[in-house]
Amino acid sequence: MTLKSALLVAVGLACAAVAPAAAQDVPARIKSAGKVIVANQPNYPPMEYKDPATNTLKGLDIDLSLALAKQLGVTVEWADIGFEQMISSLTTGRADLIHSGMSDLPKRRDSLDFVDYMKSGAQFYTLADRKDEFKLPTDFCGKKVAMSRRTSFPDETAKWSKENCEAQGKPAVQVVGSEGSADARTQLKQGRVDGAVQGSETLPYLVGLEKDSYVIVGKPFTSLYQGIAFAKTEPGLRDAYVAALKTLMASGEYKKIFDSWGLADAMLDTVLVNSEPVK
């Protein structure tokens, strides 16, 4: 082998070493388009939101989605789609996947597959000036508590209330469905409700953002996973994302993203699909 050919081989090996590890697994139509269309509604900080100063997308989901796409050798085209329309956006081809703080729930698996990437849970909070009234979650028994009606929180809170309030002879939590987490906070500030429920991954950010405004009450009363959602008809794209997420976990980039948003406690040790570890 000549020196020139040896150098060419070395360059080829170096290029192969830095090529995205999962790029070869991307379905042909995605590879041809060079992009994935990601359904996302940026109203759930710190997972996804728009910076008011620059109007740019920010959040853990944003950073992770971009890192995964880079690993796959494609770009991201964001599709701002209302939460209620997200699932239909996959079945009609308006989006390739959903990455927008969506919980991996059994009832959603009839039409979706989830690549789970973090832990989450429902948690109570209230105004800081009412902290002496609400020291324990059970102090919300009989009280009005707001939460987004688009999420699983209303059902989960009603179930918690049956077990922790009504079963103990206390009045039930009065679940108040809101238009979203921002609306729940508005109702709380206006005194129309006594407390609110939000995802545990968002509350530390909220408390830090609006100092001395809110207080978290107790620990999360549910445990579930958030996942990137794919149509059942797209197992190839799902599996490509599994491979990409495994690579980010192994390289430390996954941890770096979670650390940057103060959510290290929400990380997973391994990739899950539909809440089951990937073999």
PDB file of C-alpha atoms in Angstrom:
ATOM      1  CA  MET A   1       0.000   0.000   0.000  1.00  0.00           C
ATOM      2  CA  THR A   2       1.376   3.433  -0.975  1.00  0.00           C
ATOM      3  CA  LEU A   3       1.530   6.336   1.459  1.00  0.00           C
ATOM      4  CA  LYS A   4      -1.207   8.110  -0.526  1.00  0.00           C
ATOM      5  CA  SER A   5      -3.584   5.147  -0.414  1.00  0.00           C
ATOM      6  CA  ALA A   6      -2.887   4.651   3.290  1.00  0.00           C
ATOM      7  CA  LEU A   7      -3.818   8.271   3.935  1.00  0.00           C
ATOM      8  CA  LEU A   8      -7.047   7.864   1.939  1.00  0.00           C
ATOM      9  CA  VAL A   9      -7.980   4.791   3.961  1.00  0.00           C
ATOM     10  CA  ALA A  10      -7.252   6.659   7.200  1.00  0.00           C
ATOM     11  CA  VAL A  11      -9.433   9.582   6.131  1.00  0.00           C
ATOM     12  CA  GLY A  12     -12.223   7.168   5.179  1.00  0.00           C
ATOM     13  CA  LEU A  13     -12.054   5.473   8.565  1.00  0.00           C
ATOM     14  CA  ALA A  14     -12.110   8.831  10.350  1.00  0.00           C
ATOM     15  CA  CYS A  15     -15.207   9.897   8.403  1.00  0.00           C
ATOM     16  CA  ALA A  16     -16.917   6.616   9.240  1.00  0.00           C
ATOM     17  CA  ALA A  17     -16.089   7.119  12.908  1.00  0.00           C
ATOM     18  CA  VAL A  18     -17.867  10.471  13.110  1.00  0.00           C
ATOM     19  CA  ALA A  19     -20.868   9.517  10.943  1.00  0.00           C
ATOM     20  CA  PRO A  20     -24.141   9.381  12.877  1.00  0.00           C
ATOM     21  CA  ALA A  21     -24.346   5.878  14.330  1.00  0.00           C
ATOM     22  CA  ALA A  22     -28.054   5.465  13.569  1.00  0.00           C
ATOM     23  CA  ALA A  23     -28.266   7.317  10.240  1.00  0.00           C
ATOM     24  CA  GLN A  24     -28.316   4.073   8.254  1.00  0.00           C
ATOM     25  CA  ASP A  25     -31.513   3.038  10.048  1.00  0.00           C
ATOM     26  CA  VAL A  26     -33.582   6.039   8.917  1.00  0.00           C
ATOM     27  CA  PRO A  27     -36.498   5.080   6.617  1.00  0.00           C
ATOM     28  CA  ALA A  28     -35.935   5.926   2.953  1.00  0.00           C
ATOM     29  CA  ARG A  29     -38.650   8.592   2.756  1.00  0.00           C
ATOM     30  CA  ILE A  30     -37.169  10.457   5.746  1.00  0.00           C
ATOM     31  CA  LYS A  31     -33.651  10.127   4.372  1.00  0.00           C
ATOM     32  CA  SER A  32     -34.831  11.438   1.017  1.00  0.00           C
ATOM     33  CA  ALA A  33     -36.592  14.416   2.585  1.00  0.00           C
ATOM     34  CA  GLY A  34     -33.600  15.111   4.811  1.00  0.00           C
ATOM     35  CA  LYS A  35     -35.864  16.146   7.670  1.00  0.00           C
ATOM     36  CA  VAL A  36     -38.417  15.019  10.226  1.00  0.00           C
ATOM     37  CA  ILE A  37     -41.589  16.977  10.877  1.00  0.00           C
ATOM     38  CA  VAL A  38     -42.036  17.141  14.653  1.00  0.00           C
ATOM     39  CA  ALA A  39     -45.372  18.024  16.243  1.00  0.00           C
ATOM     40  CA  ASN A  40     -44.726  20.307  19.204  1.00  0.00           C
ATOM     41  CA  GLN A  41     -46.758  22.896  21.075  1.00  0.00           C
ATOM     42  CA  PRO A  42     -44.378  25.312  22.831  1.00  0.00           C
ATOM     43  CA  ASN A  43     -46.412  26.153  25.909  1.00  0.00           C
ATOM     44  CA  TYR A  44     -44.925  23.861  28.552  1.00  0.00           C
ATOM     45  CA  PRO A  45     -41.694  25.289  30.002  1.00  0.00           C
ATOM     46  CA  PRO A  46     -39.061  24.083  30.580  1.00  0.00           C
ATOM     47  CA  MET A  47     -39.906  21.282  28.137  1.00  0.00           C
ATOM     48  CA  GLU A  48     -40.873  23.546  25.229  1.00  0.00           C
ATOM     49  CA  TYR A  49     -41.583  27.252  25.029  1.00  0.00           C
ATOM     50  CA  LYS A  50     -40.810  30.354  22.991  1.00  0.00           C
ATOM     51  CA  ASP A  51     -38.270  32.823  24.328  1.00  0.00           C
ATOM     52  CA  PRO A  52     -40.284  36.058  24.597  1.00  0.00           C
ATOM     53  CA  ALA A  53     -37.223  38.132  23.707  1.00  0.00           C
ATOM     54  CA  THR A  54     -36.262  36.268  20.533  1.00  0.00           C
ATOM     55  CA  ASN A  55     -39.364  34.182  19.725  1.00  0.00           C
ATOM     56  CA  THR A  56     -37.070  31.157  19.327  1.00  0.00           C
ATOM     57  CA  LEU A  57     -37.956  27.682  20.565  1.00  0.00           C
ATOM     58  CA  LYS A  58     -36.294  26.561  23.768  1.00  0.00           C
ATOM     59  CA  GLY A  59     -36.601  23.691  26.205  1.00  0.00           C
ATOM     60  CA  LEU A  60     -35.403  20.212  27.046  1.00  0.00           C
ATOM     61  CA  ASP A  61     -37.606  18.597  24.390  1.00  0.00           C
ATOM     62  CA  ILE A  62     -36.270  21.043  21.817  1.00  0.00           C
ATOM     63  CA  ASP A  63     -32.626  20.343  22.663  1.00  0.00           C
ATOM     64  CA  LEU A  64     -33.142  16.588  22.776  1.00  0.00           C
ATOM     65  CA  SER A  65     -35.121  16.507  19.536  1.00  0.00           C
ATOM     66  CA  LEU A  66     -32.416  18.455  17.721  1.00  0.00           C
ATOM     67  CA  ALA A  67     -29.680  16.194  19.113  1.00  0.00           C
ATOM     68  CA  LEU A  68     -31.558  13.064  18.026  1.00  0.00           C
ATOM     69  CA  ALA A  69     -32.159  14.433  14.527  1.00  0.00           C
ATOM     70  CA  LYS A  70     -28.486  15.330  14.207  1.00  0.00           C
ATOM     71  CA  GLN A  71     -27.589  11.785  15.225  1.00  0.00           C
ATOM     72  CA  LEU A  72     -29.869  10.521  12.449  1.00  0.00           C
ATOM     73  CA  GLY A  73     -28.395  12.904   9.896  1.00  0.00           C
ATOM     74  CA  VAL A  74     -31.571  14.918   9.332  1.00  0.00           C
ATOM     75  CA  THR A  75     -32.952  18.315  10.327  1.00  0.00           C
ATOM     76  CA  VAL A  76     -36.082  19.179  12.304  1.00  0.00           C
ATOM     77  CA  GLU A  77     -39.094  21.015  10.913  1.00  0.00           C
ATOM     78  CA  TRP A  78     -41.292  22.068  13.834  1.00  0.00           C
ATOM     79  CA  ALA A  79     -45.060  21.844  13.453  1.00  0.00           C
ATOM     80  CA  ASP A  80     -46.943  23.882  16.074  1.00  0.00           C
ATOM     81  CA  ILE A  81     -50.014  21.679  16.481  1.00  0.00           C
ATOM     82  CA  GLY A  82     -52.608  21.792  19.262  1.00  0.00           C
ATOM     83  CA  PHE A  83     -52.364  18.900  21.705  1.00  0.00           C
ATOM     84  CA  GLU A  84     -55.789  17.523  20.723  1.00  0.00           C
ATOM     85  CA  GLN A  85     -54.764  17.320  17.054  1.00  0.00           C
ATOM     86  CA  MET A  86     -51.317  15.808  17.559  1.00  0.00           C
ATOM     87  CA  ILE A  87     -52.300  12.155  17.222  1.00  0.00           C
ATOM     88  CA  SER A  88     -54.341  12.799  14.085  1.00  0.00           C
ATOM     89  CA  SER A  89     -51.391  14.759  12.685  1.00  0.00           C
ATOM     90  CA  LEU A  90     -49.439  11.492  12.561  1.00  0.00           C
ATOM     91  CA  THR A  91     -52.183   9.435  10.969  1.00  0.00           C
ATOM     92  CA  THR A  92     -52.782  12.082   8.293  1.00  0.00           C
ATOM     93  CA  GLY A  93     -49.092  12.560   7.529  1.00  0.00           C
ATOM     94  CA  ARG A  94     -48.840  16.169   8.714  1.00  0.00           C
ATOM     95  CA  ALA A  95     -46.117  15.131  11.162  1.00  0.00           C
ATOM     96  CA  ASP A  96     -43.646  12.271  11.428  1.00  0.00           C
ATOM     97  CA  LEU A  97     -43.531  12.149  15.218  1.00  0.00           C
ATOM     98  CA  ILE A  98     -44.676  13.926  18.374  1.00  0.00           C
ATOM     99  CA  HIS A  99     -42.101  15.321  20.786  1.00  0.00           C
ATOM    100  CA  SER A 100     -44.040  17.604  23.102  1.00  0.00           C
ATOM    101  CA  GLY A 101     -44.207  16.471  26.723  1.00  0.00           C
ATOM    102  CA  MET A 102     -46.617  13.638  25.920  1.00  0.00           C
ATOM    103  CA  SER A 103     -47.132  10.932  28.537  1.00  0.00           C
ATOM    104  CA  ASP A 104     -46.818   7.284  27.535  1.00  0.00           C
ATOM    105  CA  LEU A 105     -50.286   6.057  28.534  1.00  0.00           C
ATOM    106  CA  PRO A 106     -51.698   2.577  27.786  1.00  0.00           C
ATOM    107  CA  LYS A 107     -54.809   4.047  26.156  1.00  0.00           C
ATOM    108  CA  ARG A 108     -52.629   5.947  23.675  1.00  0.00           C
ATOM    109  CA  ARG A 109     -50.758   2.816  22.580  1.00  0.00           C
ATOM    110  CA  ASP A 110     -53.670   1.648  20.425  1.00  0.00           C
ATOM    111  CA  SER A 111     -52.510   4.069  17.753  1.00  0.00           C
ATOM    112  CA  LEU A 112     -49.046   5.130  18.942  1.00  0.00           C
ATOM    113  CA  ASP A 113     -45.702   3.684  19.951  1.00  0.00           C
ATOM    114  CA  PHE A 114     -43.612   5.604  22.468  1.00  0.00           C
ATOM    115  CA  VAL A 115     -39.848   5.848  22.778  1.00  0.00           C
ATOM    116  CA  ASP A 116     -39.667   6.875  26.431  1.00  0.00           C
ATOM    117  CA  TYR A 117     -36.934   9.280  27.470  1.00  0.00           C
ATOM    118  CA  MET A 118     -37.790  10.640  30.940  1.00  0.00           C
ATOM    119  CA  LYS A 119     -39.710  10.114  34.170  1.00  0.00           C
ATOM    120  CA  SER A 120     -42.555  12.364  35.187  1.00  0.00           C
ATOM    121  CA  GLY A 121     -45.387  12.604  37.674  1.00  0.00           C
ATOM    122  CA  ALA A 122     -48.352  14.755  38.702  1.00  0.00           C
ATOM    123  CA  GLN A 123     -47.702  17.083  41.636  1.00  0.00           C
ATOM    124  CA  PHE A 124     -49.706  19.582  43.698  1.00  0.00           C
ATOM    125  CA  TYR A 125     -48.704  23.194  44.226  1.00  0.00           C
ATOM    126  CA  THR A 126     -50.297  26.405  45.452  1.00  0.00           C
ATOM    127  CA  LEU A 127     -49.546  30.075  46.025  1.00  0.00           C
ATOM    128  CA  ALA A 128     -46.646  30.793  48.354  1.00  0.00           C
ATOM    129  CA  ASP A 129     -48.818  32.963  50.596  1.00  0.00           C
ATOM    130  CA  ARG A 130     -51.074  29.936  51.264  1.00  0.00           C
ATOM    131  CA  LYS A 131     -48.269  27.556  52.223  1.00  0.00           C
ATOM    132  CA  ASP A 132     -49.481  27.329  55.825  1.00  0.00           C
ATOM    133  CA  GLU A 133     -52.885  26.071  54.626  1.00  0.00           C
ATOM    134  CA  PHE A 134     -51.459  23.373  52.368  1.00  0.00           C
ATOM    135  CA  LYS A 135     -48.569  21.513  53.951  1.00  0.00           C
ATOM    136  CA  LEU A 136     -49.653  18.042  52.803  1.00  0.00           C
ATOM    137  CA  PRO A 137     -51.343  16.825  49.609  1.00  0.00           C
ATOM    138  CA  THR A 138     -54.354  15.705  51.663  1.00  0.00           C
ATOM    139  CA  ASP A 139     -54.938  19.341  52.618  1.00  0.00           C
ATOM    140  CA  PHE A 140     -56.410  19.672  49.112  1.00  0.00           C
ATOM    141  CA  CYS A 141     -59.252  17.274  49.957  1.00  0.00           C
ATOM    142  CA  GLY A 142     -62.492  19.190  49.372  1.00  0.00           C
ATOM    143  CA  LYS A 143     -60.644  22.045  47.662  1.00  0.00           C
ATOM    144  CA  LYS A 144     -60.732  23.302  44.079  1.00  0.00           C
ATOM    145  CA  VAL A 145     -57.639  22.248  42.142  1.00  0.00           C
ATOM    146  CA  ALA A 146     -56.985  23.298  38.531  1.00  0.00           C
ATOM    147  CA  MET A 147     -55.127  21.249  35.901  1.00  0.00           C
ATOM    148  CA  SER A 148     -55.018  20.983  32.125  1.00  0.00           C
ATOM    149  CA  ARG A 149     -58.001  19.037  30.821  1.00  0.00           C
ATOM    150  CA  ARG A 150     -55.888  17.946  27.828  1.00  0.00           C
ATOM    151  CA  THR A 151     -53.652  15.821  30.034  1.00  0.00           C
ATOM    152  CA  SER A 152     -54.059  12.697  32.149  1.00  0.00           C
ATOM    153  CA  PHE A 153     -53.953  14.830  35.328  1.00  0.00           C
ATOM    154  CA  PRO A 154     -57.751  15.089  35.875  1.00  0.00           C
ATOM    155  CA  ASP A 155     -58.216  11.299  35.854  1.00  0.00           C
ATOM    156  CA  GLU A 156     -55.102  10.729  37.941  1.00  0.00           C
ATOM    157  CA  THR A 157     -56.129  13.346  40.500  1.00  0.00           C
ATOM    158  CA  ALA A 158     -59.635  11.892  40.769  1.00  0.00           C
ATOM    159  CA  LYS A 159     -58.140   8.450  41.370  1.00  0.00           C
ATOM    160  CA  TRP A 160     -55.753   9.833  43.999  1.00  0.00           C
ATOM    161  CA  SER A 161     -58.667  11.620  45.664  1.00  0.00           C
ATOM    162  CA  LYS A 162     -60.711   8.413  45.941  1.00  0.00           C
ATOM    163  CA  GLU A 163     -57.818   6.636  47.660  1.00  0.00           C
ATOM    164  CA  ASN A 164     -56.524   9.440  49.849  1.00  0.00           C
ATOM    165  CA  CYS A 165     -59.523  11.676  50.531  1.00  0.00           C
ATOM    166  CA  GLU A 166     -62.821   9.844  50.093  1.00  0.00           C
ATOM    167  CA  ALA A 167     -61.547   6.515  51.459  1.00  0.00           C
ATOM    168  CA  GLN A 168     -60.523   8.383  54.615  1.00  0.00           C
ATOM    169  CA  GLY A 169     -63.907  10.047  55.028  1.00  0.00           C
ATOM    170  CA  LYS A 170     -62.767  13.375  53.616  1.00  0.00           C
ATOM    171  CA  PRO A 171     -64.427  15.327  50.799  1.00  0.00           C
ATOM    172  CA  ALA A 172     -63.153  14.742  47.284  1.00  0.00           C
ATOM    173  CA  VAL A 173     -60.753  17.042  45.506  1.00  0.00           C
ATOM    174  CA  GLN A 174     -62.776  19.292  43.203  1.00  0.00           C
ATOM    175  CA  VAL A 175     -61.010  18.846  39.877  1.00  0.00           C
ATOM    176  CA  VAL A 176     -61.199  21.970  37.703  1.00  0.00           C
ATOM    177  CA  GLY A 177     -60.230  21.438  34.074  1.00  0.00           C
ATOM    178  CA  SER A 178     -58.209  24.302  32.604  1.00  0.00           C
ATOM    179  CA  GLU A 179     -57.116  25.210  29.077  1.00  0.00           C
ATOM    180  CA  GLY A 180     -53.523  24.470  30.029  1.00  0.00           C
ATOM    181  CA  SER A 181     -50.986  24.971  32.781  1.00  0.00           C
ATOM    182  CA  ALA A 182     -50.850  28.749  32.212  1.00  0.00           C
ATOM    183  CA  ASP A 183     -54.624  28.974  32.587  1.00  0.00           C
ATOM    184  CA  ALA A 184     -54.444  26.916  35.807  1.00  0.00           C
ATOM    185  CA  ARG A 185     -51.924  29.379  37.235  1.00  0.00           C
ATOM    186  CA  THR A 186     -54.123  32.314  36.223  1.00  0.00           C
ATOM    187  CA  GLN A 187     -57.100  30.791  38.043  1.00  0.00           C
ATOM    188  CA  LEU A 188     -54.879  30.185  41.059  1.00  0.00           C
ATOM    189  CA  LYS A 189     -53.688  33.801  41.133  1.00  0.00           C
ATOM    190  CA  GLN A 190     -57.254  35.065  40.727  1.00  0.00           C
ATOM    191  CA  GLY A 191     -58.399  33.012  43.719  1.00  0.00           C
ATOM    192  CA  ARG A 192     -60.831  30.900  41.704  1.00  0.00           C
ATOM    193  CA  VAL A 193     -59.053  27.708  42.780  1.00  0.00           C
ATOM    194  CA  ASP A 194     -57.030  26.707  45.831  1.00  0.00           C
ATOM    195  CA  GLY A 195     -54.289  24.747  44.157  1.00  0.00           C
ATOM    196  CA  ALA A 196     -53.108  23.281  40.892  1.00  0.00           C
ATOM    197  CA  VAL A 197     -51.526  20.129  39.492  1.00  0.00           C
ATOM    198  CA  GLN A 198     -48.693  20.118  36.999  1.00  0.00           C
ATOM    199  CA  GLY A 199     -45.932  17.778  35.839  1.00  0.00           C
ATOM    200  CA  SER A 200     -43.126  17.380  38.360  1.00  0.00           C
ATOM    201  CA  GLU A 201     -40.584  18.146  35.650  1.00  0.00           C
ATOM    202  CA  THR A 202     -41.972  21.683  35.202  1.00  0.00           C
ATOM    203  CA  LEU A 203     -42.461  22.837  38.776  1.00  0.00           C
ATOM    204  CA  PRO A 204     -38.835  23.523  39.806  1.00  0.00           C
ATOM    205  CA  TYR A 205     -38.505  25.743  36.728  1.00  0.00           C
ATOM    206  CA  LEU A 206     -41.762  27.532  37.530  1.00  0.00           C
ATOM    207  CA  VAL A 207     -40.806  28.147  41.162  1.00  0.00           C
ATOM    208  CA  GLY A 208     -37.409  29.483  40.087  1.00  0.00           C
ATOM    209  CA  LEU A 209     -38.897  31.676  37.355  1.00  0.00           C
ATOM    210  CA  GLU A 210     -41.527  33.322  39.561  1.00  0.00           C
ATOM    211  CA  LYS A 211     -39.684  33.508  42.865  1.00  0.00           C
ATOM    212  CA  ASP A 212     -41.801  33.636  46.033  1.00  0.00           C
ATOM    213  CA  SER A 213     -44.986  33.030  44.005  1.00  0.00           C
ATOM    214  CA  TYR A 214     -45.572  29.289  44.370  1.00  0.00           C
ATOM    215  CA  VAL A 215     -44.838  26.437  46.720  1.00  0.00           C
ATOM    216  CA  ILE A 216     -44.726  22.741  45.833  1.00  0.00           C
ATOM    217  CA  VAL A 217     -46.804  20.519  48.098  1.00  0.00           C
ATOM    218  CA  GLY A 218     -45.609  16.953  48.703  1.00  0.00           C
ATOM    219  CA  LYS A 219     -44.016  14.598  46.213  1.00  0.00           C
ATOM    220  CA  PRO A 220     -45.388  13.481  42.814  1.00  0.00           C
ATOM    221  CA  PHE A 221     -48.437  11.289  43.370  1.00  0.00           C
ATOM    222  CA  THR A 222     -48.118   9.439  40.067  1.00  0.00           C
ATOM    223  CA  SER A 223     -45.222   7.890  38.216  1.00  0.00           C
ATOM    224  CA  LEU A 224     -45.143   7.643  34.452  1.00  0.00           C
ATOM    225  CA  TYR A 225     -42.916   8.163  31.447  1.00  0.00           C
ATOM    226  CA  GLN A 226     -42.862  10.801  28.781  1.00  0.00           C
ATOM    227  CA  GLY A 227     -42.160   9.572  25.296  1.00  0.00           C
ATOM    228  CA  ILE A 228     -41.603  10.514  21.692  1.00  0.00           C
ATOM    229  CA  ALA A 229     -44.683   9.232  19.856  1.00  0.00           C
ATOM    230  CA  PHE A 230     -44.745   7.450  16.494  1.00  0.00           C
ATOM    231  CA  ALA A 231     -47.578   6.059  14.398  1.00  0.00           C
ATOM    232  CA  LYS A 232     -47.913   2.263  14.595  1.00  0.00           C
ATOM    233  CA  THR A 233     -47.236   2.228  10.858  1.00  0.00           C
ATOM    234  CA  GLU A 234     -43.735   3.675  11.377  1.00  0.00           C
ATOM    235  CA  PRO A 235     -41.739   0.993  13.256  1.00  0.00           C
ATOM    236  CA  GLY A 236     -38.643   1.813  11.216  1.00  0.00           C
ATOM    237  CA  LEU A 237     -38.603   5.455  12.302  1.00  0.00           C
ATOM    238  CA  ARG A 238     -39.330   4.447  15.904  1.00  0.00           C
ATOM    239  CA  ASP A 239     -36.414   1.999  15.925  1.00  0.00           C
ATOM    240  CA  ALA A 240     -34.073   4.572  14.371  1.00  0.00           C
ATOM    241  CA  TYR A 241     -34.889   6.896  17.276  1.00  0.00           C
ATOM    242  CA  VAL A 242     -34.285   4.063  19.751  1.00  0.00           C
ATOM    243  CA  ALA A 243     -30.804   3.611  18.289  1.00  0.00           C
ATOM    244  CA  ALA A 244     -30.135   7.352  18.305  1.00  0.00           C
ATOM    245  CA  LEU A 245     -31.257   7.757  21.924  1.00  0.00           C
ATOM    246  CA  LYS A 246     -29.070   4.835  22.989  1.00  0.00           C
ATOM    247  CA  THR A 247     -26.109   6.555  21.339  1.00  0.00           C
ATOM    248  CA  LEU A 248     -26.826   9.865  23.111  1.00  0.00           C
ATOM    249  CA  MET A 249     -27.067   8.051  26.445  1.00  0.00           C
ATOM    250  CA  ALA A 250     -23.785   6.247  25.863  1.00  0.00           C
ATOM    251  CA  SER A 251     -21.952   9.403  24.788  1.00  0.00           C
ATOM    252  CA  GLY A 252     -23.111  11.464  27.767  1.00  0.00           C
ATOM    253  CA  GLU A 253     -24.949  14.018  25.610  1.00  0.00           C
ATOM    254  CA  TYR A 254     -28.321  12.862  26.981  1.00  0.00           C
ATOM    255  CA  LYS A 255     -27.153  13.584  30.545  1.00  0.00           C
ATOM    256  CA  LYS A 256     -25.666  16.911  29.491  1.00  0.00           C
ATOM    257  CA  ILE A 257     -29.037  18.049  28.116  1.00  0.00           C
ATOM    258  CA  PHE A 258     -30.923  17.043  31.259  1.00  0.00           C
ATOM    259  CA  ASP A 259     -28.305  18.642  33.519  1.00  0.00           C
ATOM    260  CA  SER A 260     -28.552  21.900  31.576  1.00  0.00           C
ATOM    261  CA  TRP A 261     -32.263  22.112  32.448  1.00  0.00           C
ATOM    262  CA  GLY A 262     -31.853  21.004  36.070  1.00  0.00           C
ATOM    263  CA  LEU A 263     -33.762  17.775  35.453  1.00  0.00           C
ATOM    264  CA  ALA A 264     -31.162  15.106  36.182  1.00  0.00           C
ATOM    265  CA  ASP A 265     -33.649  13.356  38.501  1.00  0.00           C
ATOM    266  CA  ALA A 266     -35.969  12.782  35.534  1.00  0.00           C
ATOM    267  CA  MET A 267     -33.417  10.846  33.462  1.00  0.00           C
ATOM    268  CA  LEU A 268     -33.803   7.166  32.563  1.00  0.00           C
ATOM    269  CA  ASP A 269     -31.090   4.532  32.873  1.00  0.00           C
ATOM    270  CA  THR A 270     -32.067   2.868  29.618  1.00  0.00           C
ATOM    271  CA  VAL A 271     -34.315   3.372  26.590  1.00  0.00           C
ATOM    272  CA  LEU A 272     -37.898   2.169  26.949  1.00  0.00           C
ATOM    273  CA  VAL A 273     -40.507   1.485  24.286  1.00  0.00           C
ATOM    274  CA  ASN A 274     -44.082   1.590  25.538  1.00  0.00           C
ATOM    275  CA  SER A 275     -42.705   1.588  29.110  1.00  0.00           C
ATOM    276  CA  GLU A 276     -40.747  -1.632  28.540  1.00  0.00           C
ATOM    277  CA  PRO A 277     -36.918  -1.784  28.396  1.00  0.00           C
ATOM    278  CA  VAL A 278     -35.490  -2.281  24.935  1.00  0.00           C
ATOM    279  CA  LYS A 279     -33.497  -5.525  24.650  1.00  0.00           C
TER     280      LYS A 279
END
